[in-house]
PDB file of C-alpha atoms and ligand atoms in Angstrom:
ATOM      1  CA  MET A   1    -131.850   4.646  47.065  1.00 81.00           C
ATOM      2  CA  GLU A   2    -133.867   3.931  50.179  1.00 94.00           C
ATOM      3  CA  ALA A   3    -133.342   0.881  52.361  1.00 97.00           C
ATOM      4  CA  GLU A   4    -136.696  -0.670  51.476  1.00 96.00           C
ATOM      5  CA  GLU A   5    -135.998  -0.510  47.758  1.00 97.00           C
ATOM      6  CA  LEU A   6    -132.554  -2.105  48.043  1.00 98.00           C
ATOM      7  CA  LEU A   7    -134.015  -4.707  50.393  1.00 98.00           C
ATOM      8  CA  SER A   8    -136.622  -5.623  47.776  1.00 98.00           C
ATOM      9  CA  HIS A   9    -133.731  -6.566  45.447  1.00 98.00           C
ATOM     10  CA  ALA A  10    -132.291  -8.733  48.217  1.00 98.00           C
ATOM     11  CA  VAL A  11    -135.643 -10.457  48.701  1.00 98.00           C
ATOM     12  CA  GLU A  12    -135.810 -11.156  44.959  1.00 98.00           C
ATOM     13  CA  ALA A  13    -132.244 -12.551  45.005  1.00 98.00           C
ATOM     14  CA  ARG A  14    -133.352 -15.225  47.519  1.00 98.00           C
ATOM     15  CA  ASN A  15    -135.166 -16.904  44.625  1.00 98.00           C
ATOM     16  CA  SER A  16    -131.796 -17.902  43.175  1.00 98.00           C
ATOM     17  CA  ALA A  17    -130.385 -19.315  46.417  1.00 98.00           C
ATOM     18  CA  TYR A  18    -128.921 -22.810  46.193  1.00 98.00           C
ATOM     19  CA  ALA A  19    -129.442 -24.103  49.719  1.00 98.00           C
ATOM     20  CA  PRO A  20    -130.500 -27.769  49.529  1.00 98.00           C
ATOM     21  CA  TYR A  21    -128.815 -28.602  52.845  1.00 98.00           C
ATOM     22  CA  SER A  22    -129.901 -25.808  55.194  1.00 98.00           C
ATOM     23  CA  LYS A  23    -132.977 -24.785  53.170  1.00 98.00           C
ATOM     24  CA  PHE A  24    -132.198 -21.327  54.536  1.00 98.00           C
ATOM     25  CA  LEU A  25    -132.522 -18.926  51.615  1.00 98.00           C
ATOM     26  CA  VAL A  26    -130.589 -15.651  51.854  1.00 98.00           C
ATOM     27  CA  GLY A  27    -130.399 -12.755  49.412  1.00 98.00           C
ATOM     28  CA  ALA A  28    -128.205  -9.663  49.333  1.00 98.00           C
ATOM     29  CA  ALA A  29    -128.178  -6.505  47.249  1.00 98.00           C
ATOM     30  CA  LEU A  30    -125.221  -4.153  47.050  1.00 98.00           C
ATOM     31  CA  LEU A  31    -125.696  -0.547  46.047  1.00 98.00           C
ATOM     32  CA  ALA A  32    -122.732   0.740  44.056  1.00 98.00           C
ATOM     33  CA  LYS A  33    -121.622   4.371  44.147  1.00 98.00           C
ATOM     34  CA  ASN A  34    -122.647   4.662  40.490  1.00 96.00           C
ATOM     35  CA  GLY A  35    -126.218   3.671  41.402  1.00 97.00           C
ATOM     36  CA  GLU A  36    -126.040   0.123  40.054  1.00 98.00           C
ATOM     37  CA  VAL A  37    -127.378  -2.753  42.159  1.00 98.00           C
ATOM     38  CA  PHE A  38    -125.589  -6.112  42.348  1.00 98.00           C
ATOM     39  CA  THR A  39    -127.309  -9.064  43.942  1.00 98.00           C
ATOM     40  CA  GLY A  40    -126.165 -12.351  45.389  1.00 98.00           C
ATOM     41  CA  CYS A  41    -127.602 -15.462  47.010  1.00 99.00           C
ATOM     42  CA  ASN A  42    -126.155 -18.181  49.200  1.00 98.00           C
ATOM     43  CA  ILE A  43    -124.636 -21.091  47.305  1.00 98.00           C
ATOM     44  CA  GLU A  44    -124.149 -24.256  49.330  1.00 98.00           C
ATOM     45  CA  ASN A  45    -122.006 -27.272  48.557  1.00 98.00           C
ATOM     46  CA  ALA A  46    -122.040 -30.973  49.398  1.00 98.00           C
ATOM     47  CA  SER A  47    -118.704 -30.212  51.062  1.00 98.00           C
ATOM     48  CA  TYR A  48    -120.514 -27.958  53.535  1.00 97.00           C
ATOM     49  CA  GLY A  49    -117.601 -25.689  54.404  1.00 97.00           C
ATOM     50  CA  LEU A  50    -117.395 -24.438  50.847  1.00 98.00           C
ATOM     51  CA  THR A  51    -120.732 -22.664  51.138  1.00 98.00           C
ATOM     52  CA  ASN A  52    -120.695 -19.072  49.950  1.00 98.00           C
ATOM     53  CA  CYS A  53    -123.001 -16.616  51.689  1.00 98.00           C
ATOM     54  CA  ALA A  54    -125.304 -14.233  49.827  1.00 98.00           C
ATOM     55  CA  GLU A  55    -123.303 -11.187  50.887  1.00 98.00           C
ATOM     56  CA  ARG A  56    -120.023 -12.473  49.485  1.00 98.00           C
ATOM     57  CA  THR A  57    -121.738 -13.646  46.303  1.00 98.00           C
ATOM     58  CA  ALA A  58    -123.040 -10.091  45.808  1.00 98.00           C
ATOM     59  CA  VAL A  59    -119.561  -8.618  46.322  1.00 98.00           C
ATOM     60  CA  PHE A  60    -117.952 -11.122  43.943  1.00 98.00           C
ATOM     61  CA  ASN A  61    -120.691 -10.475  41.387  1.00 98.00           C
ATOM     62  CA  ALA A  62    -120.011  -6.718  41.457  1.00 98.00           C
ATOM     63  CA  VAL A  63    -116.220  -6.955  41.501  1.00 98.00           C
ATOM     64  CA  SER A  64    -116.236  -9.455  38.643  1.00 98.00           C
ATOM     65  CA  LYS A  65    -118.070  -6.797  36.635  1.00 98.00           C
ATOM     66  CA  GLY A  66    -115.463  -4.159  37.463  1.00 98.00           C
ATOM     67  CA  VAL A  67    -117.367  -2.330  40.215  1.00 98.00           C
ATOM     68  CA  LYS A  68    -115.671  -1.892  43.581  1.00 98.00           C
ATOM     69  CA  GLU A  69    -117.243   1.155  45.254  1.00 98.00           C
ATOM     70  CA  PHE A  70    -120.289   0.465  47.372  1.00 98.00           C
ATOM     71  CA  THR A  71    -122.380   2.631  49.648  1.00 98.00           C
ATOM     72  CA  ALA A  72    -124.853   0.145  51.116  1.00 98.00           C
ATOM     73  CA  ILE A  73    -125.849  -3.492  51.305  1.00 98.00           C
ATOM     74  CA  ALA A  74    -129.299  -4.878  52.075  1.00 98.00           C
ATOM     75  CA  ILE A  75    -129.639  -8.435  53.280  1.00 98.00           C
ATOM     76  CA  ALA A  76    -132.807 -10.530  53.372  1.00 98.00           C
ATOM     77  CA  VAL A  77    -132.512 -13.302  55.966  1.00 98.00           C
ATOM     78  CA  PRO A  78    -135.410 -15.494  57.127  1.00 98.00           C
ATOM     79  CA  GLY A  79    -136.589 -14.052  60.426  1.00 96.00           C
ATOM     80  CA  GLY A  80    -133.898 -11.357  60.181  1.00 95.00           C
ATOM     81  CA  GLY A  81    -130.220 -11.838  60.909  1.00 95.00           C
ATOM     82  CA  SER A  82    -126.779 -10.343  60.601  1.00 97.00           C
ATOM     83  CA  PRO A  83    -123.817 -11.138  58.314  1.00 98.00           C
ATOM     84  CA  CYS A  84    -121.318 -13.788  59.399  1.00 98.00           C
ATOM     85  CA  GLY A  85    -117.759 -12.864  60.302  1.00 98.00           C
ATOM     86  CA  ALA A  86    -116.340 -13.878  56.918  1.00 98.00           C
ATOM     87  CA  CYS A  87    -118.785 -11.620  55.100  1.00 98.00           C
ATOM     88  CA  ARG A  88    -118.085  -8.717  57.449  1.00 98.00           C
ATOM     89  CA  GLN A  89    -114.397  -9.014  56.577  1.00 98.00           C
ATOM     90  CA  VAL A  90    -115.079  -9.096  52.829  1.00 98.00           C
ATOM     91  CA  LEU A  91    -117.408  -6.077  53.048  1.00 98.00           C
ATOM     92  CA  ASN A  92    -114.784  -4.203  55.094  1.00 98.00           C
ATOM     93  CA  GLU A  93    -112.291  -4.620  52.249  1.00 98.00           C
ATOM     94  CA  PHE A  94    -114.337  -2.343  49.998  1.00 98.00           C
ATOM     95  CA  ASN A  95    -115.887   0.185  52.376  1.00 98.00           C
ATOM     96  CA  PRO A  96    -115.838   0.087  56.193  1.00 98.00           C
ATOM     97  CA  THR A  97    -118.434   2.874  56.314  1.00 98.00           C
ATOM     98  CA  MET A  98    -120.862   0.999  54.082  1.00 98.00           C
ATOM     99  CA  LYS A  99    -124.422   1.038  55.434  1.00 98.00           C
ATOM    100  CA  VAL A 100    -125.886  -2.353  56.266  1.00 98.00           C
ATOM    101  CA  TRP A 101    -129.643  -2.717  56.046  1.00 98.00           C
ATOM    102  CA  LEU A 102    -130.928  -5.902  57.619  1.00 98.00           C
ATOM    103  CA  GLY A 103    -134.319  -7.308  56.801  1.00 98.00           C
ATOM    104  CA  ASP A 104    -136.393 -10.436  56.711  1.00 98.00           C
ATOM    105  CA  GLU A 105    -137.651 -12.616  53.873  1.00 98.00           C
ATOM    106  CA  ASN A 106    -140.703 -10.378  53.405  1.00 98.00           C
ATOM    107  CA  GLY A 107    -138.661  -7.237  52.886  1.00 97.00           C
ATOM    108  CA  GLN A 108    -139.407  -5.900  56.352  1.00 98.00           C
ATOM    109  CA  LEU A 109    -136.485  -3.711  57.461  1.00 98.00           C
ATOM    110  CA  LYS A 110    -135.305  -4.855  60.905  1.00 98.00           C
ATOM    111  CA  SER A 111    -132.280  -2.694  61.593  1.00 98.00           C
ATOM    112  CA  GLU A 112    -129.707  -0.369  60.095  1.00 98.00           C
ATOM    113  CA  THR A 113    -126.020  -0.504  60.948  1.00 98.00           C
ATOM    114  CA  SER A 114    -122.635  -0.214  59.212  1.00 98.00           C
ATOM    115  CA  VAL A 115    -119.699  -2.467  58.445  1.00 98.00           C
ATOM    116  CA  ASP A 116    -117.421  -0.679  60.918  1.00 98.00           C
ATOM    117  CA  ALA A 117    -120.010  -1.086  63.666  1.00 98.00           C
ATOM    118  CA  LEU A 118    -120.224  -4.811  62.882  1.00 98.00           C
ATOM    119  CA  LEU A 119    -116.451  -5.263  62.604  1.00 98.00           C
ATOM    120  CA  PRO A 120    -114.581  -2.834  64.849  1.00 98.00           C
ATOM    121  CA  ASP A 121    -110.768  -2.643  64.660  1.00 98.00           C
ATOM    122  CA  ALA A 122    -110.809  -4.520  61.390  1.00 98.00           C
ATOM    123  CA  PHE A 123    -107.719  -5.657  59.542  1.00 98.00           C
ATOM    124  CA  GLY A 124    -107.906  -3.988  56.154  1.00 97.00           C
ATOM    125  CA  PRO A 125    -105.931  -2.941  53.085  1.00 96.00           C
ATOM    126  CA  GLU A 126    -104.307  -0.038  54.983  1.00 95.00           C
ATOM    127  CA  ASN A 127    -102.574  -2.554  57.257  1.00 97.00           C
ATOM    128  CA  LEU A 128    -100.604  -3.852  54.288  1.00 96.00           C
ATOM    129  CA  ALA A 129     -99.439  -0.414  53.180  1.00 81.00           C
ATOM    130  CA  GLU A 130     -95.724   0.240  53.671  1.00 75.00           C
TER     131      GLU A 130
HETATM  132  N1  THU B 201    -125.996 -17.376  55.151  1.00 65.30           N
HETATM  133  C1  THU B 201    -125.884 -16.308  54.304  1.00 65.30           C
HETATM  134  O1  THU B 201    -125.900 -16.476  53.085  1.00 65.30           O
HETATM  135  N2  THU B 201    -125.774 -15.083  54.852  1.00 65.30           N
HETATM  136  C2  THU B 201    -125.906 -14.782  56.180  1.00 65.30           C
HETATM  137  O2  THU B 201    -125.869 -13.619  56.566  1.00 65.30           O
HETATM  138  C3  THU B 201    -126.097 -15.889  57.128  1.00 65.30           C
HETATM  139  C4  THU B 201    -125.916 -17.257  56.586  1.00 65.30           C
HETATM  140  C5  THU B 201    -126.211 -18.713  54.565  1.00 65.30           C
HETATM  141  C6  THU B 201    -125.070 -19.666  54.645  1.00 65.30           C
HETATM  142  C7  THU B 201    -125.794 -20.998  54.571  1.00 65.30           C
HETATM  143  O3  THU B 201    -126.039 -21.325  53.216  1.00 65.30           O
HETATM  144  C8  THU B 201    -127.116 -20.745  55.252  1.00 65.30           C
HETATM  145  O4  THU B 201    -127.292 -19.336  55.235  1.00 65.30           O
HETATM  146  C9  THU B 201    -127.194 -21.253  56.667  1.00 65.30           C
HETATM  147  O5  THU B 201    -126.139 -20.797  57.431  1.00 65.30           O
END
């Protein structure tokens, strides 16, 4: 699947965002190895620190459905933007070489990178192996 197509799923996922505090609507779409797409949106909370970003929602959505192999994620952020550190760590858990397609709220692709470029020298599952 091309970046623009996956990004269109991320743009659509913004419609479900729960962001009454920041009013900053973010959507993410994860492409699984089996071709399935799993989306997520940001979900804020009155206890602000408990906010869950769109990227992590997408990962938790997929994993809760039994899917753990991903090849790419597209993220629709107003004005364009890049995943926060917590989301980079969660994405790294499942595939450090995952492509990351960054776009804006209109589905305009802004840049293409990868999880390992965004989080070099990451701590991952291999560090816990004996
Ligand atoms: N947010 C995301 O969902 N993903 C990002 O990549 C950046 C930030 C959310 C968290 C919060 O609900 C709002 O955007 C403002 O930070």
